[in-house]
Coordinates of C-alpha atoms in Angstrom, one line a residue:
X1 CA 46.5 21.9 52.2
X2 CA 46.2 22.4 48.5
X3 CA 45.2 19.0 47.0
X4 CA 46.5 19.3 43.3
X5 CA 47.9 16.0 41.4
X6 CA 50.0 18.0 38.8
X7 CA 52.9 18.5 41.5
X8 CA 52.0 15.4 43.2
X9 CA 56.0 14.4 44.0
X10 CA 55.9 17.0 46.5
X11 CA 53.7 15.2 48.6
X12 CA 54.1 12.1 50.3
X13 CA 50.7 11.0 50.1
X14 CA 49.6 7.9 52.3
X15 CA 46.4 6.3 52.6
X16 CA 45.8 3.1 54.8
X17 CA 42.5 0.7 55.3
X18 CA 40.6 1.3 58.6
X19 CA 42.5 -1.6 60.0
X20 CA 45.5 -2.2 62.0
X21 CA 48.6 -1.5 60.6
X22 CA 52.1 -0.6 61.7
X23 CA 52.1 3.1 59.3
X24 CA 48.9 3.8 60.5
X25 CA 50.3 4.0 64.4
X26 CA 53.0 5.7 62.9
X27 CA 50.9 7.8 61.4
X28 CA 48.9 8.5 64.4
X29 CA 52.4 8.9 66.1
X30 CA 53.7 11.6 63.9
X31 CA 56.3 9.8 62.5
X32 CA 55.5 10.1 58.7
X33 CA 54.9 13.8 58.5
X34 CA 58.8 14.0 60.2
X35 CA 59.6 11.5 57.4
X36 CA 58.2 14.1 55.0
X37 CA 59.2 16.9 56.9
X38 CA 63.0 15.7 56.6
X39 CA 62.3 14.7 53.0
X40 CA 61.3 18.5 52.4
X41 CA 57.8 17.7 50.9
X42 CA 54.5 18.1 52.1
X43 CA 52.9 15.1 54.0
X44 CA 49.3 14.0 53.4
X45 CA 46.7 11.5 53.8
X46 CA 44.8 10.5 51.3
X47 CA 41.2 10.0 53.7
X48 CA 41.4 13.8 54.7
X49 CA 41.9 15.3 51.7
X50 CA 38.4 14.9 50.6
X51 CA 36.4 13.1 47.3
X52 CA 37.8 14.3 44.9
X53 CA 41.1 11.9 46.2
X54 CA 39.3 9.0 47.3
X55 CA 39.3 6.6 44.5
X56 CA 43.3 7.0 44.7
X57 CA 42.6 4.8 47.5
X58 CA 41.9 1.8 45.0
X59 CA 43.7 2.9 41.6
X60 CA 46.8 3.9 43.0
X61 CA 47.3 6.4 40.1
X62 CA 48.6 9.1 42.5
X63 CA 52.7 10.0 42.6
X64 CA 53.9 9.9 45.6
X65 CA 51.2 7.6 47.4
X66 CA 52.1 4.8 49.5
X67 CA 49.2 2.4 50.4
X68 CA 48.9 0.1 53.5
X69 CA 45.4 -1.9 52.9
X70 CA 43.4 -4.7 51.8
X71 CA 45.5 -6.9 49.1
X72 CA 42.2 -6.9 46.3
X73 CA 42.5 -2.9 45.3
X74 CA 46.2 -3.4 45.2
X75 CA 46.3 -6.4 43.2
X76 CA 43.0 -5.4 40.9
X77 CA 45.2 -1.8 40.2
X78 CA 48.5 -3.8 39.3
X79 CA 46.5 -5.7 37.1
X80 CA 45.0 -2.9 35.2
X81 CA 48.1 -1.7 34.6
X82 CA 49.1 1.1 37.8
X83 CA 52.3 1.6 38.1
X84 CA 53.2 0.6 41.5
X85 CA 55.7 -1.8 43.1
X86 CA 54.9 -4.2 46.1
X87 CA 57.6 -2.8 49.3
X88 CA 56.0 -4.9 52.1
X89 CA 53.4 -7.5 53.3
X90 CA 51.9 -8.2 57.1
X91 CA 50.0 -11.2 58.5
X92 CA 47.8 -10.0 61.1
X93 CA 45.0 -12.5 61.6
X94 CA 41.5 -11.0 62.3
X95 CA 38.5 -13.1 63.0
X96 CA 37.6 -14.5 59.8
X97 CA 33.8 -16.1 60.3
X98 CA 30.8 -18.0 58.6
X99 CA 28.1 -16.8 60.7
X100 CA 24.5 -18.3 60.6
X101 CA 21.3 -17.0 63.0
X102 CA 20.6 -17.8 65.9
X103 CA 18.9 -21.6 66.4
X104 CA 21.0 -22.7 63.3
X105 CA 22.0 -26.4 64.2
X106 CA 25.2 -26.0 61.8
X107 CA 28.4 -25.9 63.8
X108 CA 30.9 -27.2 61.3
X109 CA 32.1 -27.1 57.9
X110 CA 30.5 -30.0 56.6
X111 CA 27.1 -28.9 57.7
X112 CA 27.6 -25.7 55.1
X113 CA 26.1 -28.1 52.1
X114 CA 22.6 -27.0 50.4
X115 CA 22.8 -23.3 52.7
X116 CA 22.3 -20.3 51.1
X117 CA 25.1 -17.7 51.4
X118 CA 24.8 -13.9 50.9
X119 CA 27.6 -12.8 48.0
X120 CA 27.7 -8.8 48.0
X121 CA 27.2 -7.7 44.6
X122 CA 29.5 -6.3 42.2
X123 CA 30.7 -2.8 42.9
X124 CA 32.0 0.4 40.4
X125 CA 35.1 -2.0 39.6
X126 CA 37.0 -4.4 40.6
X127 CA 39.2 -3.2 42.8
X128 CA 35.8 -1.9 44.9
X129 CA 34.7 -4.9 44.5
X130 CA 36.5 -6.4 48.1
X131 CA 33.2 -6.8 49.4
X132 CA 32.7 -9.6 47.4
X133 CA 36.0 -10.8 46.7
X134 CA 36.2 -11.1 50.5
X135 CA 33.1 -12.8 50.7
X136 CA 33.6 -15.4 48.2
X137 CA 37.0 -16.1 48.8
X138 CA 35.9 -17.0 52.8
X139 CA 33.3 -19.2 51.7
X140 CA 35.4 -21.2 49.2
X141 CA 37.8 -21.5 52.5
X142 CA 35.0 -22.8 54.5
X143 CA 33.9 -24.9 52.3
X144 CA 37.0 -27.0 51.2
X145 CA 37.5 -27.3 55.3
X146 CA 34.4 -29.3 55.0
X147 CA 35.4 -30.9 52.0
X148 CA 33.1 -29.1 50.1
X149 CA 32.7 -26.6 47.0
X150 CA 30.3 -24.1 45.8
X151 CA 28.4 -26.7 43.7
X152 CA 27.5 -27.7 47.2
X153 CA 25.8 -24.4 48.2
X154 CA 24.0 -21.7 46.8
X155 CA 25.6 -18.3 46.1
X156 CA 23.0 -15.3 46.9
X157 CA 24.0 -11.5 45.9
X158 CA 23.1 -9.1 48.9
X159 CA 23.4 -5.2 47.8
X160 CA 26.1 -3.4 48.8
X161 CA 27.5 0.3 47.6
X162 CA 28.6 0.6 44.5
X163 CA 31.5 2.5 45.3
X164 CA 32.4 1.7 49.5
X165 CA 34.7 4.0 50.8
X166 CA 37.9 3.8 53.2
X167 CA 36.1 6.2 56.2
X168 CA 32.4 6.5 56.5
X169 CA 30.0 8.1 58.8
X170 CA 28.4 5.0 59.4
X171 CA 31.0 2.4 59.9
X172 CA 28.9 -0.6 59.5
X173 CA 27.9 0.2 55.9
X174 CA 31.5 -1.4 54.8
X175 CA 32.1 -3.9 57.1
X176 CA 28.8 -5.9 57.6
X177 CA 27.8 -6.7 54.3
X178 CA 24.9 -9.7 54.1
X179 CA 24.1 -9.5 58.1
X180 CA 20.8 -7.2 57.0
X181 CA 19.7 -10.2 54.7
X182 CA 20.7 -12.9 57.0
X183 CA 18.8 -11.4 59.9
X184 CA 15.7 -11.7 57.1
X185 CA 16.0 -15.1 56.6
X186 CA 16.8 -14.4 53.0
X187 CA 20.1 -16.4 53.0
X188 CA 21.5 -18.7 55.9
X189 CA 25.0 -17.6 56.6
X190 CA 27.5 -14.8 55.4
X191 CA 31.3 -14.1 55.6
X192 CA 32.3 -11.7 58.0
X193 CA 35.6 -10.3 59.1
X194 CA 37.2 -7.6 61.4
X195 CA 36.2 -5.8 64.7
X196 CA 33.2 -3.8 63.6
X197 CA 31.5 -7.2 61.8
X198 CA 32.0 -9.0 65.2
X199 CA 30.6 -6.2 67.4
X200 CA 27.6 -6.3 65.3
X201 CA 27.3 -10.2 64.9
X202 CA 27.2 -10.2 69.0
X203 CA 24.6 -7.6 68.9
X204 CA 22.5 -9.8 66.8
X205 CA 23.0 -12.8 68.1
X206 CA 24.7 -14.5 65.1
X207 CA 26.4 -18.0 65.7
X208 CA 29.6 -18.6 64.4
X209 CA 29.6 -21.8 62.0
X210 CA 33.3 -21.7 60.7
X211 CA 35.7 -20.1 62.4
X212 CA 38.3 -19.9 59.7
X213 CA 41.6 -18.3 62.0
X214 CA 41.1 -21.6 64.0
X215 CA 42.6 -23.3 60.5
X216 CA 46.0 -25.2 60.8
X217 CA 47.1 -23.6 57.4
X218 CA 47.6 -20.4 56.5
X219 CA 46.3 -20.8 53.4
X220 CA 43.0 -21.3 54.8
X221 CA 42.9 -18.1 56.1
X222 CA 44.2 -16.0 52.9
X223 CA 41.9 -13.3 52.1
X224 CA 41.8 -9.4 51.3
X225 CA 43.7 -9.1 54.9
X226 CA 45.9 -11.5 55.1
X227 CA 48.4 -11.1 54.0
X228 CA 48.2 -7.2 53.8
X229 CA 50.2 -5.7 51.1
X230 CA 52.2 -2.0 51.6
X231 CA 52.3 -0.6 47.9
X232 CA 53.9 2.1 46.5
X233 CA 53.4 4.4 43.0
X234 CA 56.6 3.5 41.3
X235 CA 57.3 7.7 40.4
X236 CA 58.0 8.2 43.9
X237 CA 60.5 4.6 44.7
X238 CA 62.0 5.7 41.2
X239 CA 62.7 9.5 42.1
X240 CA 62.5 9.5 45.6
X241 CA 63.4 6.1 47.4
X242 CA 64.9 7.8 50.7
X243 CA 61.0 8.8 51.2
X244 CA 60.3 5.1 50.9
X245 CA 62.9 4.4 53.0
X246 CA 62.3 6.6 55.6
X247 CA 58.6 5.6 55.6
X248 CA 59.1 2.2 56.2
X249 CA 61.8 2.8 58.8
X250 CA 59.0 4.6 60.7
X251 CA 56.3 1.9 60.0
X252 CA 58.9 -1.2 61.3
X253 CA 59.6 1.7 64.3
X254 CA 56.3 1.6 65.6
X255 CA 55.8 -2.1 65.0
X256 CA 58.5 -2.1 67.8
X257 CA 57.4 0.6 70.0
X258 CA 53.8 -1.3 69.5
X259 CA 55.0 -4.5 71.0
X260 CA 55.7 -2.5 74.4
X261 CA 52.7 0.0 74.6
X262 CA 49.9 -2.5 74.1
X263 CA 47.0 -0.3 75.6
X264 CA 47.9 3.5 73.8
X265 CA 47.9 0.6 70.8
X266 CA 44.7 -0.2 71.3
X267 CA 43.5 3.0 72.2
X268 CA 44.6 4.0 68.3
X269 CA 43.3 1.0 66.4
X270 CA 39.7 1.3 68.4
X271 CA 39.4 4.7 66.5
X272 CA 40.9 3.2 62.7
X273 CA 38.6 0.2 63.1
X274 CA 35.9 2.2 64.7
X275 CA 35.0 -0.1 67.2
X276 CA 35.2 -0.8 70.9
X277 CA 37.7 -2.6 72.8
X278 CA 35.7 -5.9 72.9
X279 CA 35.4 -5.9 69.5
X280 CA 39.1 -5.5 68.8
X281 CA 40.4 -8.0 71.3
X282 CA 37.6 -10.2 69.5
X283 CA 38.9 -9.6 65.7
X284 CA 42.8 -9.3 66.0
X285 CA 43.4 -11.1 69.8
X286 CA 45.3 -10.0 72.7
X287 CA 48.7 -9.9 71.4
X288 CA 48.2 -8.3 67.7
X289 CA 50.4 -5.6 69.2
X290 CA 53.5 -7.6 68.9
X291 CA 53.2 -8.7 65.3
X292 CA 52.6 -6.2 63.6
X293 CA 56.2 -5.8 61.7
X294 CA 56.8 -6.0 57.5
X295 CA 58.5 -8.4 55.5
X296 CA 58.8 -10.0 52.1
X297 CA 59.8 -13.6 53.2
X298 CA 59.5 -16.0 50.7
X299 CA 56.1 -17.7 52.5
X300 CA 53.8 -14.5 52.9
X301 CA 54.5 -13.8 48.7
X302 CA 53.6 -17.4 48.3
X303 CA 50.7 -16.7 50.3
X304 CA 49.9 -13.6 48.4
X305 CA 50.0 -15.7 45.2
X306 CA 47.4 -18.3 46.5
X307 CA 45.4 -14.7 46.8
X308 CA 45.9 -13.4 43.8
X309 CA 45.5 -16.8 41.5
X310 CA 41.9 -17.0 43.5
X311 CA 40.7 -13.6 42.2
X312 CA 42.4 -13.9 38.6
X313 CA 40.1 -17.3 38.7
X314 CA 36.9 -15.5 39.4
X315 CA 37.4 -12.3 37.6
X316 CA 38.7 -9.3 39.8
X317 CA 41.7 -9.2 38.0
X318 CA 41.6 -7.5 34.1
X319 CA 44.7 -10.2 33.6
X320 CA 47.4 -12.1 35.4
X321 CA 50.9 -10.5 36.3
X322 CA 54.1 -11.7 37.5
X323 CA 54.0 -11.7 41.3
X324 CA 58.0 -12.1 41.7
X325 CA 58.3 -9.1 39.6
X326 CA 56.3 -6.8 41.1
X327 CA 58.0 -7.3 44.5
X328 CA 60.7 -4.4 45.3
X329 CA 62.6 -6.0 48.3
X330 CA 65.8 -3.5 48.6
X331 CA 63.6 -0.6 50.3
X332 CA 62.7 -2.4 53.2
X333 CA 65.9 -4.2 53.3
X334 CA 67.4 -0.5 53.9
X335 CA 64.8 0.4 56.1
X336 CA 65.7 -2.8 58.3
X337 CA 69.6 -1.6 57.6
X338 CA 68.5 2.0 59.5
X339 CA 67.1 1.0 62.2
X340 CA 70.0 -1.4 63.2
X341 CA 72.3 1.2 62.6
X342 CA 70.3 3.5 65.0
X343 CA 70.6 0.6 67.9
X344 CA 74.6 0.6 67.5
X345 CA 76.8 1.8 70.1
X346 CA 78.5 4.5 69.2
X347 CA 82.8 5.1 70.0

């Protein structure tokens, strides 16, 4: 395929974290190139279209890309001024962790007072910044579990890339940020999250301090994942909103067919998380299969307000926006409209 940006509306351009997600099974599937295929445009993804396209992937200033992924890039490009509209949100828990080495005596949240924790270092820009916003955002949840703050701790910055990517040849270089520096003695314990991060903590050793999905409220568990955001540029809702449509009606069609097909499921998010199947049962649990549906109810917005007031606080957002307003809800509503339609009994 031709990758040019000038005539960018006749592609459906789609780009996803390496994570699981509804659009990427329907990806994997098939389904969104028949979206585009019906649409008459051409279908591609963002992650094999090489370089030159990648930092789409966080500044969203592409027509005709929809983005499933983490909820700092989305939120950092809104707040720069990208011109895309929020069309759905997911809650798929996946092992959120404070992790300390091995012989470490601490074993809850109020032992986290006077450790050192490894902060990955600003990146390119904000929105590649997730690294640390992710980091920094799961300590501050660990610590007010143990009714602490960071005056309690010490913050340490551990290197990271300056510009991480979505795909890499080495998939721990963006998921296991501070683990080098922990194993080193250099700081006591580190944020980690997803199934790569847990494979390699269980390599090592590493003890888990704080689990942080065992927390009764949701909003101790908000962070770049959770909830997950599905955003789209707003040239393609505005010119194009069957696309959207159709797109969506694909995603919330594999969410069902997922819920009834749990090992080809798992068989597909082993390759996106680039892991084994320990280490996805370990980071999303035996039954993230069956929840992996969009919506826009009134709670995960809320939640995605607690997210995006945390990173406005501590500077990975140029300014503050209007959540409400950049929430389009009649898209998926449609979406939701098709599929029901589909199950009717016909005369």
């Amino acid at each position: 395929m031709t990758v040019t940006t000038g005539s960018a509306l006749a592609t459906l351009w789609y780009t996803r974290c390496p994570v699981p997600t509804a659009s990427g099974l329907a990806n994997n599937l098939g389904w969104l190139g028949r979206t585009a295929k019906t649409a008459g445009v051409e279908f591609g993804v963002l992650q094999d279209a090489g370089p030159e396209l990648a930092v789409r992937h966080f500044d969203h200033q592409l027509p005709g890309l929809i983005r499933e992924g983490g909820n700092v890039p989305a939120l950092a490009a809104r707040a720069e001024g990208s011109p895309t509209r929020l069309i759905g949100l997911t809650w798929i828990d996946e092992a959120q962790a404070i992790v300390v080495r091995p012989g470490s005596e601490v074993r809850v949240a109020s032992g986290l007072a006077g450790l050192r924790f490894g902060i990955p270092a600003w990146a390119a820009d904000r929105a590649r910044s997730f690294p640390r916003a992710m980091a920094l955002h799961g300590v501050a949840s660990a610590l007010r579990l143990g009714g602490l703050s960071f005056a309690d701790v010490r913050l340490v910055e551990v290197a990271t890339t300056a510009a991480p990517q979505v795909r890499t040849a080495n998939p721990d270089r963006n998921t296991t940020w501070g683990i080098e520096s922990l194993l080193a003695g250099d700081v006591d314990a580190v944020y980690i999250k997803g199934a790569r991060a847990q494979e390699v903590a269980r390599q090592h050793g590493l003890v888990v301090a704080v689990d942080l999905d065992s927390a009764a409220s949701l909003r101790d568990r908000v962070n770049n994942g959770t909830p997950r955001p599905v955003t789209v540029h707003a040239d393609l809702l505005e010119q194009r909103p069957d696309i959207v449509v159709g797109f969506l009606a694909e995603s919330l069609r594999a969410a069902n067919w997922a819920a009834a097909n749990v090992d080809r499921v798992r068989a597909v998010f082993e390759a996106e998380t680039q892991s084994g199947p320990e280490g996805v049962v370990a980071a999303y649990g035996e039954n993230f299969h069956k929840g992996l549906h969009l919506n826009l109810s009134e709670e995960r917005v809320d939640l995605l307000g607690v997210q995006k007031q945390f990173l406005y606080a501590h500077g990975f957002l140029a300014r503050d926006f209007d959540l409400e307003s950049w929430v389009a809800r009649e898209p998926l509503e449609q979406a939701k409209a098709q599929l029901a339609a589909e199950k009717e009994p016909t005369t």
